[in-house]
Short mmCIF file of C-alpha atoms in Angstrom, two decimals:
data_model
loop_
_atom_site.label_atom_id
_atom_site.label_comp_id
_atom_site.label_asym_id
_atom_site.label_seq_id
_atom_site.Cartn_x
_atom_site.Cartn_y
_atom_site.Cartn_z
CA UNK A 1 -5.44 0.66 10.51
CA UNK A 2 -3.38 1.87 7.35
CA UNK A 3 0.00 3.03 7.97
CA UNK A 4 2.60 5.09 5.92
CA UNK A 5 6.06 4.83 4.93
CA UNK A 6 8.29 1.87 4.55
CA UNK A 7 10.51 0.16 6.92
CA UNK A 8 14.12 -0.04 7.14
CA UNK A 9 15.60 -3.69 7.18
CA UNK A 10 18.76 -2.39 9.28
CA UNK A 11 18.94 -4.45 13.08
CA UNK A 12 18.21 -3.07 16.63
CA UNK A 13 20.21 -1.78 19.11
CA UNK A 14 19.31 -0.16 22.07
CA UNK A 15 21.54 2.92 21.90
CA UNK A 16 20.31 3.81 18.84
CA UNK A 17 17.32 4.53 20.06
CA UNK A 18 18.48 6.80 22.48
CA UNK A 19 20.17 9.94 19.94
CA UNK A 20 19.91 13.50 20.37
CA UNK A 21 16.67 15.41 19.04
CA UNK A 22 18.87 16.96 15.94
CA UNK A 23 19.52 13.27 14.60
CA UNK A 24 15.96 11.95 14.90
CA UNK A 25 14.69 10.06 11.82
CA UNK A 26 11.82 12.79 11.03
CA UNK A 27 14.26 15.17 10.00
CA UNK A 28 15.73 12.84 7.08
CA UNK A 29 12.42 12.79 5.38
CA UNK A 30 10.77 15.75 2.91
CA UNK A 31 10.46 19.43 4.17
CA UNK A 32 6.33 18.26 3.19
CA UNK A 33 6.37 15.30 5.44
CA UNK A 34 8.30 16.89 8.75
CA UNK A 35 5.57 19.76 8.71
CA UNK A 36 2.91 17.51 8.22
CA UNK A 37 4.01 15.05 10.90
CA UNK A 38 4.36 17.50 13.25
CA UNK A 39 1.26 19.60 12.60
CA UNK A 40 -0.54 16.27 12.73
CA UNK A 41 1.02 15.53 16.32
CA UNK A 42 0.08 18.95 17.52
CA UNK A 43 -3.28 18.91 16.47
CA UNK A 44 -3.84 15.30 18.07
CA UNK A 45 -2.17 16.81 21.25
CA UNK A 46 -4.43 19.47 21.05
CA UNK A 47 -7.55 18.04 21.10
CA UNK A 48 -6.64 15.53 23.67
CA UNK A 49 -5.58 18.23 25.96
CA UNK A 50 -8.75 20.68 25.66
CA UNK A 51 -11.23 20.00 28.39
CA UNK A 52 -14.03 17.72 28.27
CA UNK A 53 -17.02 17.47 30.63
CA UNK A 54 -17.39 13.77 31.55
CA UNK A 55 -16.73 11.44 34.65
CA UNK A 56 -14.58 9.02 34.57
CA UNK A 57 -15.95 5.96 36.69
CA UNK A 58 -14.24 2.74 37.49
CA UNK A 59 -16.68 0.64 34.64
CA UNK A 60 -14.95 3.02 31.99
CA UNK A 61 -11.18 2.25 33.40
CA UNK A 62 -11.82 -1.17 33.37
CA UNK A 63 -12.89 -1.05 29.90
CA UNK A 64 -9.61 0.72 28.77
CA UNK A 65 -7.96 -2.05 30.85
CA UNK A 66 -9.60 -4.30 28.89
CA UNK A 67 -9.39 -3.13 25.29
CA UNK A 68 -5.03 -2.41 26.29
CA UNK A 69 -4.50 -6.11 27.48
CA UNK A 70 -6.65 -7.68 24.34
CA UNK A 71 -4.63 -5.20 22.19
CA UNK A 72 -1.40 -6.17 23.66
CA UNK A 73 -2.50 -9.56 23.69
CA UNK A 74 -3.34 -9.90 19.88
CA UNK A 75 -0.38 -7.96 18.39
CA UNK A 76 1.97 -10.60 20.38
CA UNK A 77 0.03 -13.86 18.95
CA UNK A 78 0.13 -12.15 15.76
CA UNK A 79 3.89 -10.57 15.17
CA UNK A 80 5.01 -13.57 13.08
CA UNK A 81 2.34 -13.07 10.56
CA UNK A 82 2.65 -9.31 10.59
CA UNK A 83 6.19 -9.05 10.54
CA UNK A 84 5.61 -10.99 7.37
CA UNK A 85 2.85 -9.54 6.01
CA UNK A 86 4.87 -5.88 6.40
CA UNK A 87 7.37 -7.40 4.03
CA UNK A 88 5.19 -9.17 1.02
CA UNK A 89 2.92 -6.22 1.11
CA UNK A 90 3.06 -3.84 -2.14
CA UNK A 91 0.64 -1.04 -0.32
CA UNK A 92 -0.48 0.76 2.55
CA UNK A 93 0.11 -1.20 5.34
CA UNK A 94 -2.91 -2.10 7.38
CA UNK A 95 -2.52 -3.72 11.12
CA UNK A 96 -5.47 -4.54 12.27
CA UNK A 97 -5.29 -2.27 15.83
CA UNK A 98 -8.78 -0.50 14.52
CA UNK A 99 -10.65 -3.55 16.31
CA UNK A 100 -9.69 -2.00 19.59
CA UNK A 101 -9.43 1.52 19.00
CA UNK A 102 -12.62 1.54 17.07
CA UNK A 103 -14.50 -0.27 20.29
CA UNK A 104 -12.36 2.93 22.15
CA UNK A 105 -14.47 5.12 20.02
CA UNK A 106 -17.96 4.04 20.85
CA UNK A 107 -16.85 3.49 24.50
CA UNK A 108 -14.59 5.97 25.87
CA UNK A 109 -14.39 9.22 26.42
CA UNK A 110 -11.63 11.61 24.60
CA UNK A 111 -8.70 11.26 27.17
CA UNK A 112 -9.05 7.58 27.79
CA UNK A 113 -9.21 7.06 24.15
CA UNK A 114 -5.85 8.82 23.86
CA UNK A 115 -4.26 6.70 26.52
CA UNK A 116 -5.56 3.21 24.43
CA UNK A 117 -4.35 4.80 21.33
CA UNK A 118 -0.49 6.01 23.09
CA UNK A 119 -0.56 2.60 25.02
CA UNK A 120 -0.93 0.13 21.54
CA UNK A 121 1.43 2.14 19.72
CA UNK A 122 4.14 2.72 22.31
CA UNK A 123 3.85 -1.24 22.61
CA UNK A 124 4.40 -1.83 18.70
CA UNK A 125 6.85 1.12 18.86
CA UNK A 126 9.11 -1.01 20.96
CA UNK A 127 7.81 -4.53 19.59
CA UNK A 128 8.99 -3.13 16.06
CA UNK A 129 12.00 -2.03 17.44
CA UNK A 130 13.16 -5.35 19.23
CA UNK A 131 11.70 -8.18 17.51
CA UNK A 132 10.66 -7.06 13.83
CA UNK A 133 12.60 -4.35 12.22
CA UNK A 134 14.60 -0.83 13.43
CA UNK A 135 11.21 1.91 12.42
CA UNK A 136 12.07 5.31 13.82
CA UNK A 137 9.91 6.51 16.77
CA UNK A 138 8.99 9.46 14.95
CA UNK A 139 7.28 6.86 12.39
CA UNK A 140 5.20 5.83 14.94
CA UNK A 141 4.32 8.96 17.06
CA UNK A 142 3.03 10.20 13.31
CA UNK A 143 0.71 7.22 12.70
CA UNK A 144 -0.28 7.38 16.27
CA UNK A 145 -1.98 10.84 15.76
CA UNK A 146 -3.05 10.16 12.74
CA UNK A 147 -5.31 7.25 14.32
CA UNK A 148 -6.28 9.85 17.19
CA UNK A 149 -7.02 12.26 15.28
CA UNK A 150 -9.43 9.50 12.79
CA UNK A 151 -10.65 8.48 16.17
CA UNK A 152 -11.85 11.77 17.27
CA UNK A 153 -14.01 12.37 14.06
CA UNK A 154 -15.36 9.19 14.24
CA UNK A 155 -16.55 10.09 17.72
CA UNK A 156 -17.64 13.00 16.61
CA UNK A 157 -20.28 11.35 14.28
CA UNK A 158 -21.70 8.79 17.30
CA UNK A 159 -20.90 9.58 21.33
CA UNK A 160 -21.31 6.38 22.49
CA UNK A 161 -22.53 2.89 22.32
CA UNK A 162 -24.89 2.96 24.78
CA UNK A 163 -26.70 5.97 22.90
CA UNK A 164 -26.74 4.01 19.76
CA UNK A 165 -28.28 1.21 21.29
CA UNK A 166 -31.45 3.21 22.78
CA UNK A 167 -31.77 4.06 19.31
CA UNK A 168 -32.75 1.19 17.04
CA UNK A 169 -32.20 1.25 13.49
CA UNK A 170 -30.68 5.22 14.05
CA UNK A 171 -28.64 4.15 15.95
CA UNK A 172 -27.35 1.84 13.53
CA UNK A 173 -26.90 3.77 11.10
CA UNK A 174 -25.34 6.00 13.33
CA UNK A 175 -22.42 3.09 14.44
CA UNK A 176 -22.22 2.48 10.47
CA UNK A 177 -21.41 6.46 9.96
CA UNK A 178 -19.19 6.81 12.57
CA UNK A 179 -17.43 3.42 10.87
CA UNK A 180 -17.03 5.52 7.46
CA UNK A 181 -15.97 8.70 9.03
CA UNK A 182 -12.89 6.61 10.59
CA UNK A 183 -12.41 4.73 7.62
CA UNK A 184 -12.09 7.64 5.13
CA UNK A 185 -10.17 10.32 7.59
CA UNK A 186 -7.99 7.88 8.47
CA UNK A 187 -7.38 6.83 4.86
CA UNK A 188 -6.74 10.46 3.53
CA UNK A 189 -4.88 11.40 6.45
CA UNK A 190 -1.80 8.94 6.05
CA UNK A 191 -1.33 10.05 2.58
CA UNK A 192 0.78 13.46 3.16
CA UNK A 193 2.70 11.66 5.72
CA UNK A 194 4.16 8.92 3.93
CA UNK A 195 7.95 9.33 2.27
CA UNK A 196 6.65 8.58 -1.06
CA UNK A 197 3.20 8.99 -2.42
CA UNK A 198 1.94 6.68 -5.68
CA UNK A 199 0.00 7.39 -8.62
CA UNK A 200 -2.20 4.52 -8.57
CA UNK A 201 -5.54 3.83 -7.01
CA UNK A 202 -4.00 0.75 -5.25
CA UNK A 203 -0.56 2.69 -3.87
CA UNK A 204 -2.44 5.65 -2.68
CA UNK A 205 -5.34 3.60 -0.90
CA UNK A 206 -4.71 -0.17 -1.17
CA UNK A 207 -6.49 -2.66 -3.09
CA UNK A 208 -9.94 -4.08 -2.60
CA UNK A 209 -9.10 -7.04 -0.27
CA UNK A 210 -6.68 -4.13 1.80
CA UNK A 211 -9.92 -1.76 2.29
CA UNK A 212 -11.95 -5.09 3.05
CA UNK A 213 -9.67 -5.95 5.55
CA UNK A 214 -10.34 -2.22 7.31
CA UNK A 215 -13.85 -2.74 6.86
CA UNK A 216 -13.65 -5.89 8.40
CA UNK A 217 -11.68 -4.89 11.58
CA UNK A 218 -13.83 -1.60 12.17
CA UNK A 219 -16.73 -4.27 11.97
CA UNK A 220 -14.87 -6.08 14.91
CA UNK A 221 -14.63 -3.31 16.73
CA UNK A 222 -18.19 -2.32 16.98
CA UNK A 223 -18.61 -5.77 17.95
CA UNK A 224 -15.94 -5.25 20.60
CA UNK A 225 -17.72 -2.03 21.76
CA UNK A 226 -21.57 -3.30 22.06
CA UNK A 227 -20.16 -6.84 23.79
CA UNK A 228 -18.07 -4.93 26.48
CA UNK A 229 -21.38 -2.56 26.91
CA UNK A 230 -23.93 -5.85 27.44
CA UNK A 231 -21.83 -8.75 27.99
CA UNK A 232 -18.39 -8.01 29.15
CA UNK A 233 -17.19 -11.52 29.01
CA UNK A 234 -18.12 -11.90 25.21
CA UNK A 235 -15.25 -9.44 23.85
CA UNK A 236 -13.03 -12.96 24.44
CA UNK A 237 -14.77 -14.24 21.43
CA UNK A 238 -12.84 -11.62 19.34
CA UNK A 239 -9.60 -13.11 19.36
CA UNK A 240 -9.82 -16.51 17.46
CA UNK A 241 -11.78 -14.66 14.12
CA UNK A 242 -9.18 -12.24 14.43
CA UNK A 243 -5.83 -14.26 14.49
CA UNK A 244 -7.47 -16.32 11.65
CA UNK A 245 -8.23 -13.05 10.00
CA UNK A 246 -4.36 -12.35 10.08
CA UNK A 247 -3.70 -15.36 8.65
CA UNK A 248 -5.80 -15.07 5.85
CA UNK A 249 -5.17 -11.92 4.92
CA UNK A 250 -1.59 -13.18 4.51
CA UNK A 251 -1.91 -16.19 2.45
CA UNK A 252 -3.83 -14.05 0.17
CA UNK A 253 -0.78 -11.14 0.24
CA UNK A 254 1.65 -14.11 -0.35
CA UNK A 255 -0.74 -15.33 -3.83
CA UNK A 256 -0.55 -11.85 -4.96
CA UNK A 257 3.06 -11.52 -4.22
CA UNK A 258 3.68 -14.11 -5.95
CA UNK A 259 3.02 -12.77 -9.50
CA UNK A 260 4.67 -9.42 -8.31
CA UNK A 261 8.50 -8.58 -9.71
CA UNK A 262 9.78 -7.52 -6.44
CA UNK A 263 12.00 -4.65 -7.90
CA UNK A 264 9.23 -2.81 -10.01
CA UNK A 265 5.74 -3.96 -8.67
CA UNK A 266 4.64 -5.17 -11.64
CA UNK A 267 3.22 -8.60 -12.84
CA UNK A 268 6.09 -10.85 -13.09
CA UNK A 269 6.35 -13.58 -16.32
CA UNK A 270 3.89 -16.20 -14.91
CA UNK A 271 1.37 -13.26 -13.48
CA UNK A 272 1.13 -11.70 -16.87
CA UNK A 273 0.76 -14.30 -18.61
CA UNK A 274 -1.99 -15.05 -16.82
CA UNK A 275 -3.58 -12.19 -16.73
CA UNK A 276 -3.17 -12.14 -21.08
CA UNK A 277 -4.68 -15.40 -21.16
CA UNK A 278 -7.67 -14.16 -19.38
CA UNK A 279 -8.14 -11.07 -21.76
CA UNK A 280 -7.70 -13.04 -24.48
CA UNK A 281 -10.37 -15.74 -23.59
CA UNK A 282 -12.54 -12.34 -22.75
CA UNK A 283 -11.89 -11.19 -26.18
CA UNK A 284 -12.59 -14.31 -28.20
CA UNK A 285 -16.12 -14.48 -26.65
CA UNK A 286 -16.70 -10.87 -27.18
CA UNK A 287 -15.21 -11.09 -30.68
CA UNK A 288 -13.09 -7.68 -29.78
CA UNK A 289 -9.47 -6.91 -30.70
CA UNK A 290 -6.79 -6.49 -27.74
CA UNK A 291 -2.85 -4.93 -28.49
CA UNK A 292 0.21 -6.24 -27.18
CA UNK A 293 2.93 -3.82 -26.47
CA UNK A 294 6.85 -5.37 -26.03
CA UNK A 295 9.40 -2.66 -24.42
CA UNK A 296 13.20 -2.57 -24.15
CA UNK A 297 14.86 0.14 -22.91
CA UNK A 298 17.62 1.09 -24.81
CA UNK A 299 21.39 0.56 -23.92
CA UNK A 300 20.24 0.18 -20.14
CA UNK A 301 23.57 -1.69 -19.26
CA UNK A 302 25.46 1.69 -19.40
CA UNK A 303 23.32 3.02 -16.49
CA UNK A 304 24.27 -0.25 -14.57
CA UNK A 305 28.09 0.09 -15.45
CA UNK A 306 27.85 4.12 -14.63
CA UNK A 307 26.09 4.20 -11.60
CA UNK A 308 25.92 0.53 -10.34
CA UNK A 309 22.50 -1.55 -9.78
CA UNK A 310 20.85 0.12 -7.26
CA UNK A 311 20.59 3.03 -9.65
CA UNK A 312 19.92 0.83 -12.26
CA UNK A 313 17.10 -0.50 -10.13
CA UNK A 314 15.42 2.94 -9.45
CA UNK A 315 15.33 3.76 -13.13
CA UNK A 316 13.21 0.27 -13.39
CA UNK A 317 10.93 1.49 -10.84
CA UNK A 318 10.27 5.08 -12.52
CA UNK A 319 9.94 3.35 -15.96
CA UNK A 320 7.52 0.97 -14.33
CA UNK A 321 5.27 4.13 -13.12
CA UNK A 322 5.94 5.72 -16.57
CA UNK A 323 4.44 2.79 -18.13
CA UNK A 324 1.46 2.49 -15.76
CA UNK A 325 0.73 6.22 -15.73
CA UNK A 326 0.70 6.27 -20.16
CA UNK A 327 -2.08 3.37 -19.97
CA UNK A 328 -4.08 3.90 -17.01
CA UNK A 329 -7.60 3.62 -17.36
CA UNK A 330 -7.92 0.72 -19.56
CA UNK A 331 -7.77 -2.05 -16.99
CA UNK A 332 -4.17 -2.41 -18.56
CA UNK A 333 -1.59 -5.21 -17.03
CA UNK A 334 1.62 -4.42 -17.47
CA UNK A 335 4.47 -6.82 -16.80
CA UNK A 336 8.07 -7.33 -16.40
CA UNK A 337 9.98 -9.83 -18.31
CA UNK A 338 13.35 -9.67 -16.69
CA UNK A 339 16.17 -7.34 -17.56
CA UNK A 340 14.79 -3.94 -19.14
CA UNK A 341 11.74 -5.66 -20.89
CA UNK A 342 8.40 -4.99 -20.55
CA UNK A 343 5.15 -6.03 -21.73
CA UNK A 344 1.71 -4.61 -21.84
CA UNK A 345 -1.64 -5.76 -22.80
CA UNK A 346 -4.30 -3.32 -24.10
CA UNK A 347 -7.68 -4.75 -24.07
CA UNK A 348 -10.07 -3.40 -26.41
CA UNK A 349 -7.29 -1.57 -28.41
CA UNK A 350 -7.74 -1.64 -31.93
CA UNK A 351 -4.48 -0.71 -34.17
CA UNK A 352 -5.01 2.90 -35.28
CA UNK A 353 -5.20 3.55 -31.30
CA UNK A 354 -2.32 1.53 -30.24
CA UNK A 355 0.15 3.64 -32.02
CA UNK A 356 -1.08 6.55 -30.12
CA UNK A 357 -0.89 4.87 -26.61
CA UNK A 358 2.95 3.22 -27.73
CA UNK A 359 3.88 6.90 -28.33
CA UNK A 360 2.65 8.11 -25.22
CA UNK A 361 4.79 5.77 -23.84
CA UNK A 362 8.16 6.62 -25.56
CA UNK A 363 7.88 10.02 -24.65
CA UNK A 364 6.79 9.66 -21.25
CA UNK A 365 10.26 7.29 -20.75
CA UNK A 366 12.35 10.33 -22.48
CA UNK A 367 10.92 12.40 -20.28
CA UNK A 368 11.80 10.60 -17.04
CA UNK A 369 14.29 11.99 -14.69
CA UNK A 370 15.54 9.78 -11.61
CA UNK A 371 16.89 10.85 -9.00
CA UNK A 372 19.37 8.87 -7.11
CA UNK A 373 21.71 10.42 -4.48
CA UNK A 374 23.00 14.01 -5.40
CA UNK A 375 22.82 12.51 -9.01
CA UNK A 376 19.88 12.58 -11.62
CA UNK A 377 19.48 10.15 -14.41
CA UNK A 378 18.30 11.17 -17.33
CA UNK A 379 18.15 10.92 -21.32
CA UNK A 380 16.65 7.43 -21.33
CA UNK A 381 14.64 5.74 -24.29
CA UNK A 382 12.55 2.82 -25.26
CA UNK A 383 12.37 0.21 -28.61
CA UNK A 384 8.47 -0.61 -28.73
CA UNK A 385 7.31 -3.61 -30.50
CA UNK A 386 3.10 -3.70 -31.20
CA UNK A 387 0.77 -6.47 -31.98
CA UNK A 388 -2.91 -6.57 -32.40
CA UNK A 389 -5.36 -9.96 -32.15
CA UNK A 390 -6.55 -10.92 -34.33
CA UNK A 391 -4.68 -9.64 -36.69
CA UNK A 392 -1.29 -10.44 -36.18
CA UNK A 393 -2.34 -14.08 -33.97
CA UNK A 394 -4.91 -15.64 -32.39
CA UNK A 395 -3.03 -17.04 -29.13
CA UNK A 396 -1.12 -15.59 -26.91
CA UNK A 397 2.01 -16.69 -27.90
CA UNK A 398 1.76 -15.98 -31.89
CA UNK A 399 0.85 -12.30 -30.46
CA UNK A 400 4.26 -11.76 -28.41
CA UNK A 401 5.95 -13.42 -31.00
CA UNK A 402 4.52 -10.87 -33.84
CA UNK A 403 5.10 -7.87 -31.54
CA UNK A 404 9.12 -9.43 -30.75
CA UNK A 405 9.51 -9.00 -34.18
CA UNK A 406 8.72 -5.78 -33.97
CA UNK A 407 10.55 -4.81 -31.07
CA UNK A 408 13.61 -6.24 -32.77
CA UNK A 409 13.16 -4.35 -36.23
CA UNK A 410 12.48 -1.22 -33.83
CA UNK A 411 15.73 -2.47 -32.07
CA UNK A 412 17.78 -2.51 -35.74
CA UNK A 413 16.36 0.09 -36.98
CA UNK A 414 18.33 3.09 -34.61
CA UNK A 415 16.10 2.59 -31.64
CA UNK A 416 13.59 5.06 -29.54
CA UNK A 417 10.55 4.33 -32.07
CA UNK A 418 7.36 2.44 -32.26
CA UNK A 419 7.24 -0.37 -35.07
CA UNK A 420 4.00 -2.19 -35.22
CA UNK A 421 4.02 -5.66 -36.98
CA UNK A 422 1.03 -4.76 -39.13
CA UNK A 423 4.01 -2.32 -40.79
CA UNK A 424 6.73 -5.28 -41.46
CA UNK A 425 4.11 -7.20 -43.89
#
């Protein structure tokens, strides 16, 4: 279940969550987000509140009994793995609550489903708030609706279980598009309620193995749903895949996070590198050409002795997204290299192109403007250094060295310009 929004590292207390309506978290965030939240809530509200023609017998409570406690159950084995998994991860965060609420869908009808959906989030609500890290109620009561409300259109597409399994293969398919309907309202409906929204594939929806690991716990869920319909006692089975599942998901966060600079999101040193040596193994047996671009932002220091680090820091991070945003669609990897230097690898780049895509980049830095409090940095610029195998080297080191040298000519030179080492010979 994807999630929006951060989460703030200060500690609980207990009167803190009890402050008067005008000082409520929501009202901190973008005009955008505080009218989408709350239209969001309303419309869940809504819905759950209009009348709906069905019976509620004791089979169907016991079934929302059920799917609470195994909820419940699994977010309390699992809080030590997703308390760190929240921290490592670069993207949407997705908990893996879908494996119940999904079963909700295919089992329940509209107002039960809103009491599973209120009951699992008003328990992480105050899990999050005691035992993992201070996130503002309003956070929650967002992503809440935003699951009921992905919950109801699922439903929409399938009414229940039991009618999908009188169905055969239709009612397959018919479990399998209710599945998609979740997975891609739910998706596009976190997006205008999150603080900050990125420009990349991966920060607006989450990399492969995130979306996998939706896929996967929908999967569960309609596993949940036909056990509990045929044989009740079976749903136990759930729990050990899915506290392994947890775990795996975050030894695989942790391998990625491990190449990631924690301040901009890009590759670090060691993660580039390795992800140069693989496009240039890719170009030697393709015989191709790749470029290697080598940044430094000029006379950065000043913005760390005018307006200290943390400013210095947000100016990396808009850089980093100026950078990405110049090269996108190229499969690209740009790096960090510590300090204000940055690297990038073009693959496929031959040099009467790479000028053009160096340029792009220079301007696009000149361009930036950051905020940071009631203050907005701008004026910035960028020394670019370019180097093009096989041309100016055949391994990887020979290449940054050629494209150092012409960062530092670039450097000498009176800065903010591209000099490509094809130029220096």
């Amino acid at each position: 279940m994807r999630t929006g929004g951060g989460i703030p590292r200060s500690g609980p207390r207990f009167r803190d969550a009890l402050v008067a309506p005008r000082r409520w978290a929501l009202w901190r965030q973008r005009p955008r987000v505080v009218v989408y939240c709350l239209l969001t809530e309303a419309a869940a509200v809504a819905l759950t509140l209009r009348p709906y023609p069905v019976a509620v017998d004791r089979r169907t409570v016991l079934i929302l009994a059920t799917l609470l406690v195994l909820g419940v159950l699994q977010a309390e084995t699992g809080r030590r793995v997703e308390r760190i998994r929240r921290r490592v991860s670069e993207t949407p965060h997705i908990n893996m609550t879908s494996v119940w609420t999904f079963a909700g869908v295919l089992l329940l009808p509209p107002p039960l489903l809103a009491l599973l959906v209120t009951g699992l989030y008003t328990h992480l609500a105050i899990r999050s708030w005691y035992r993992l890290q201070r996130v503002p109620a309003s956070r929650t009561a967002s992503n809440a609706a935003i699951i009921l409300l992905s919950c109801y259109a699922a439903q929409a597409v399938v009414p229940d279980v039991r009618t999908a399994l009188t169905h055969g293969w239709g009612g397959t398919f018919a479990l399998a598009a209710a599945g998609a309907t979740f997975f891609a309202v739910n998706a596009l409906l976190v997006l205008p309620a999150r603080h900050e929204i990125g420009h990349t594939p991966e920060a607006l929806f989450g990399t492969w193995s995130d979306n996998g690991l939706e896929v996967a716990t929908l999967c569960l869920g309609a596993l949940n749903a036909l056990a509990l319909a045929t044989l009740p006692g079976l749903v136990l089975l759930v729990l050990p895949p899915l506290l392994l599942l947890h775990r795996t998901v975050l030894v695989k966060q942790l391998e990625v996070a491990a190449h990631r600079d924690e301040k901009t999101g890009l590759y670090n040193t060691s993660g580039w590198h390795a992800r140069a040596e693989r496009t240039l193994a890719a170009t030697a047996r393709q015989r191709s050409t790749f470029g290697l671009l080598m940044l430094d932002l000029d006379h950065f220091k000043q913005v760390n002795d005018t307006y200290g680090h943390l400013a210095g820091d947000a100016v990396l991070r808009a850089v980093a997204q100026a950078i990405i945003s110049a090269v996108r669609g190229r499969g690209d990897a740009v790096g960090r290299f510590g300090g204000e230097e940055f690297v990038v690898v073009l693959p496929g780049i031959t040099e009467p192109d790479i000028g053009a895509v160096a340029e792009r980049i220079r301007r696009a830095i000149s361009a930036l403007t950051v905020p940071v409090g009631q203050l907005s940095i701008t004026g910035q610029s960028v020394s670019i250094g370019s180097a093009v195998y096989p041309q100016a080297g055949t391994s990887l080191q020979r290449l940054l060295d050629a494209a150092d040298t012409a960062l530092y000519h670039a450097k000498a030179t009176g800065r903010n310009k591209v000099v490509h080492v094809a130029d220096l010979k």
